[in-house]
Each structure stands twice: as structure tokens, then as C-alpha cells.
Amino acid sequence: MVKIINLRTKNIITKQPPKPLKCNVCGCDYNERVGGISGNIKYAPDVNILDVAFCGICTVGVVQMLVDNQDKGI
């Protein structure tokens, strides 16, 4: 729980922090500061198909697979 205090009016607002995203590959907590990537795959500008999030380790693995298979034409 997070409390936000307005110093001028002395109002206190209590809010719940957002739930952390989970990596779609391994299920660990996603963190963009440590190299994670998040976004969504869109069918059209206004139609989301899939929300994706990858942790830093899975991001490196996916990029490494792309680099390894770059010349194979897969």
C-alpha cells in the first residue's frame, strides 16, 4: 500500500501499487530497468492481440537465437 500526502492540503491518499508483470517465458518478475522488454502485438492500430513481457535473461536468449539462426533462413 502506498500513501500519497499532499503537503499543502494535508490530504492523504492511499493507493495499491500495480501488480508486477511476469515474464511470458520463465514466469519471473519483469523489470525494465534490468533489461526487460514489454509491449503488445497488434493486429491493427486499435486491436491488441497479445501483451508480452520478457525479463532480461529471456530477452538475451531470444536475441541470441535470432543471431544464431540469422544465416540459416529459418
PDB file of C-alpha atoms in Angstrom:
ATOM      1  CA  MET A   1       0.000   0.000   0.000  1.00  0.00           C
ATOM      2  CA  VAL A   2       1.270   3.458  -0.887  1.00  0.00           C
ATOM      3  CA  LYS A   3       0.294   6.686   0.874  1.00  0.00           C
ATOM      4  CA  ILE A   4       0.482   9.965  -1.001  1.00  0.00           C
ATOM      5  CA  ILE A   5       0.439  13.085   1.179  1.00  0.00           C
ATOM      6  CA  ASN A   6      -0.329  16.496  -0.283  1.00  0.00           C
ATOM      7  CA  LEU A   7       1.818  18.888   1.778  1.00  0.00           C
ATOM      8  CA  ARG A   8      -0.331  21.921   1.030  1.00  0.00           C
ATOM      9  CA  THR A   9      -3.747  20.483   1.853  1.00  0.00           C
ATOM     10  CA  LYS A  10      -2.605  17.675   4.217  1.00  0.00           C
ATOM     11  CA  ASN A  11      -4.808  15.203   2.303  1.00  0.00           C
ATOM     12  CA  ILE A  12      -3.680  11.580   2.461  1.00  0.00           C
ATOM     13  CA  ILE A  13      -4.477   9.296  -0.468  1.00  0.00           C
ATOM     14  CA  THR A  14      -3.960   5.548  -0.147  1.00  0.00           C
ATOM     15  CA  LYS A  15      -3.319   3.539  -3.316  1.00  0.00           C
ATOM     16  CA  GLN A  16      -2.385  -0.034  -4.114  1.00  0.00           C
ATOM     17  CA  PRO A  17       0.766  -0.411  -6.238  1.00  0.00           C
ATOM     18  CA  PRO A  18       0.278  -2.079  -9.614  1.00  0.00           C
ATOM     19  CA  LYS A  19       0.848  -5.824  -9.808  1.00  0.00           C
ATOM     20  CA  PRO A  20       4.269  -6.654 -11.266  1.00  0.00           C
ATOM     21  CA  LEU A  21       4.323  -8.143 -14.743  1.00  0.00           C
ATOM     22  CA  LYS A  22       5.557 -11.695 -15.201  1.00  0.00           C
ATOM     23  CA  CYS A  23       7.886 -12.865 -17.952  1.00  0.00           C
ATOM     24  CA  ASN A  24       5.990 -14.812 -20.631  1.00  0.00           C
ATOM     25  CA  VAL A  25       8.791 -17.390 -20.947  1.00  0.00           C
ATOM     26  CA  CYS A  26      10.052 -18.179 -17.448  1.00  0.00           C
ATOM     27  CA  GLY A  27       7.447 -16.537 -15.175  1.00  0.00           C
ATOM     28  CA  CYS A  28       9.837 -14.422 -13.088  1.00  0.00           C
ATOM     29  CA  ASP A  29       9.133 -10.758 -12.290  1.00  0.00           C
ATOM     30  CA  TYR A  30       9.686  -8.443 -15.235  1.00  0.00           C
ATOM     31  CA  ASN A  31      11.848  -5.356 -14.671  1.00  0.00           C
ATOM     32  CA  GLU A  32      12.541  -2.890 -17.473  1.00  0.00           C
ATOM     33  CA  ARG A  33      15.497  -1.374 -15.603  1.00  0.00           C
ATOM     34  CA  VAL A  34      17.410  -4.666 -15.749  1.00  0.00           C
ATOM     35  CA  GLY A  35      16.996  -5.221 -19.482  1.00  0.00           C
ATOM     36  CA  GLY A  36      13.433  -6.472 -19.746  1.00  0.00           C
ATOM     37  CA  ILE A  37      11.138  -5.669 -22.637  1.00  0.00           C
ATOM     38  CA  SER A  38       7.371  -5.272 -22.622  1.00  0.00           C
ATOM     39  CA  GLY A  39       4.814  -4.329 -25.219  1.00  0.00           C
ATOM     40  CA  ASN A  40       1.948  -5.706 -27.214  1.00  0.00           C
ATOM     41  CA  ILE A  41       1.453  -7.377 -30.565  1.00  0.00           C
ATOM     42  CA  LYS A  42      -1.174  -5.576 -32.606  1.00  0.00           C
ATOM     43  CA  TYR A  43      -3.405  -6.719 -35.431  1.00  0.00           C
ATOM     44  CA  ALA A  44      -4.468  -3.165 -36.251  1.00  0.00           C
ATOM     45  CA  PRO A  45      -3.719   0.195 -34.608  1.00  0.00           C
ATOM     46  CA  ASP A  46      -6.638  -0.270 -32.227  1.00  0.00           C
ATOM     47  CA  VAL A  47      -6.706  -4.101 -31.808  1.00  0.00           C
ATOM     48  CA  ASN A  48      -4.247  -5.749 -29.400  1.00  0.00           C
ATOM     49  CA  ILE A  49      -3.680  -9.465 -29.966  1.00  0.00           C
ATOM     50  CA  LEU A  50      -1.186 -10.264 -27.209  1.00  0.00           C
ATOM     51  CA  ASP A  51       0.534  -8.437 -24.346  1.00  0.00           C
ATOM     52  CA  VAL A  52       4.132  -9.603 -23.962  1.00  0.00           C
ATOM     53  CA  ALA A  53       6.823  -9.125 -21.330  1.00  0.00           C
ATOM     54  CA  PHE A  54      10.298 -10.664 -21.207  1.00  0.00           C
ATOM     55  CA  CYS A  55      12.823 -10.493 -18.357  1.00  0.00           C
ATOM     56  CA  GLY A  56      16.444  -9.587 -19.115  1.00  0.00           C
ATOM     57  CA  ILE A  57      17.674 -13.182 -19.279  1.00  0.00           C
ATOM     58  CA  CYS A  58      14.932 -14.314 -21.666  1.00  0.00           C
ATOM     59  CA  THR A  59      15.474 -11.195 -23.799  1.00  0.00           C
ATOM     60  CA  VAL A  60      19.151 -12.112 -24.205  1.00  0.00           C
ATOM     61  CA  GLY A  61      18.172 -15.693 -25.062  1.00  0.00           C
ATOM     62  CA  VAL A  62      15.687 -14.635 -27.738  1.00  0.00           C
ATOM     63  CA  VAL A  63      18.167 -12.204 -29.295  1.00  0.00           C
ATOM     64  CA  GLN A  64      20.884 -14.900 -29.242  1.00  0.00           C
ATOM     65  CA  MET A  65      18.574 -17.360 -31.025  1.00  0.00           C
ATOM     66  CA  LEU A  66      17.850 -14.714 -33.685  1.00  0.00           C
ATOM     67  CA  VAL A  67      21.558 -14.038 -34.214  1.00  0.00           C
ATOM     68  CA  ASP A  68      22.413 -17.768 -34.370  1.00  0.00           C
ATOM     69  CA  ASN A  69      19.680 -18.528 -36.929  1.00  0.00           C
ATOM     70  CA  GLN A  70      20.180 -15.357 -38.979  1.00  0.00           C
ATOM     71  CA  ASP A  71      22.082 -17.074 -41.798  1.00  0.00           C
ATOM     72  CA  LYS A  72      20.081 -20.316 -41.800  1.00  0.00           C
ATOM     73  CA  GLY A  73      16.997 -18.755 -43.372  1.00  0.00           C
ATOM     74  CA  ILE A  74      14.665 -20.133 -40.719  1.00  0.00           C
TER      75      ILE A  74
END
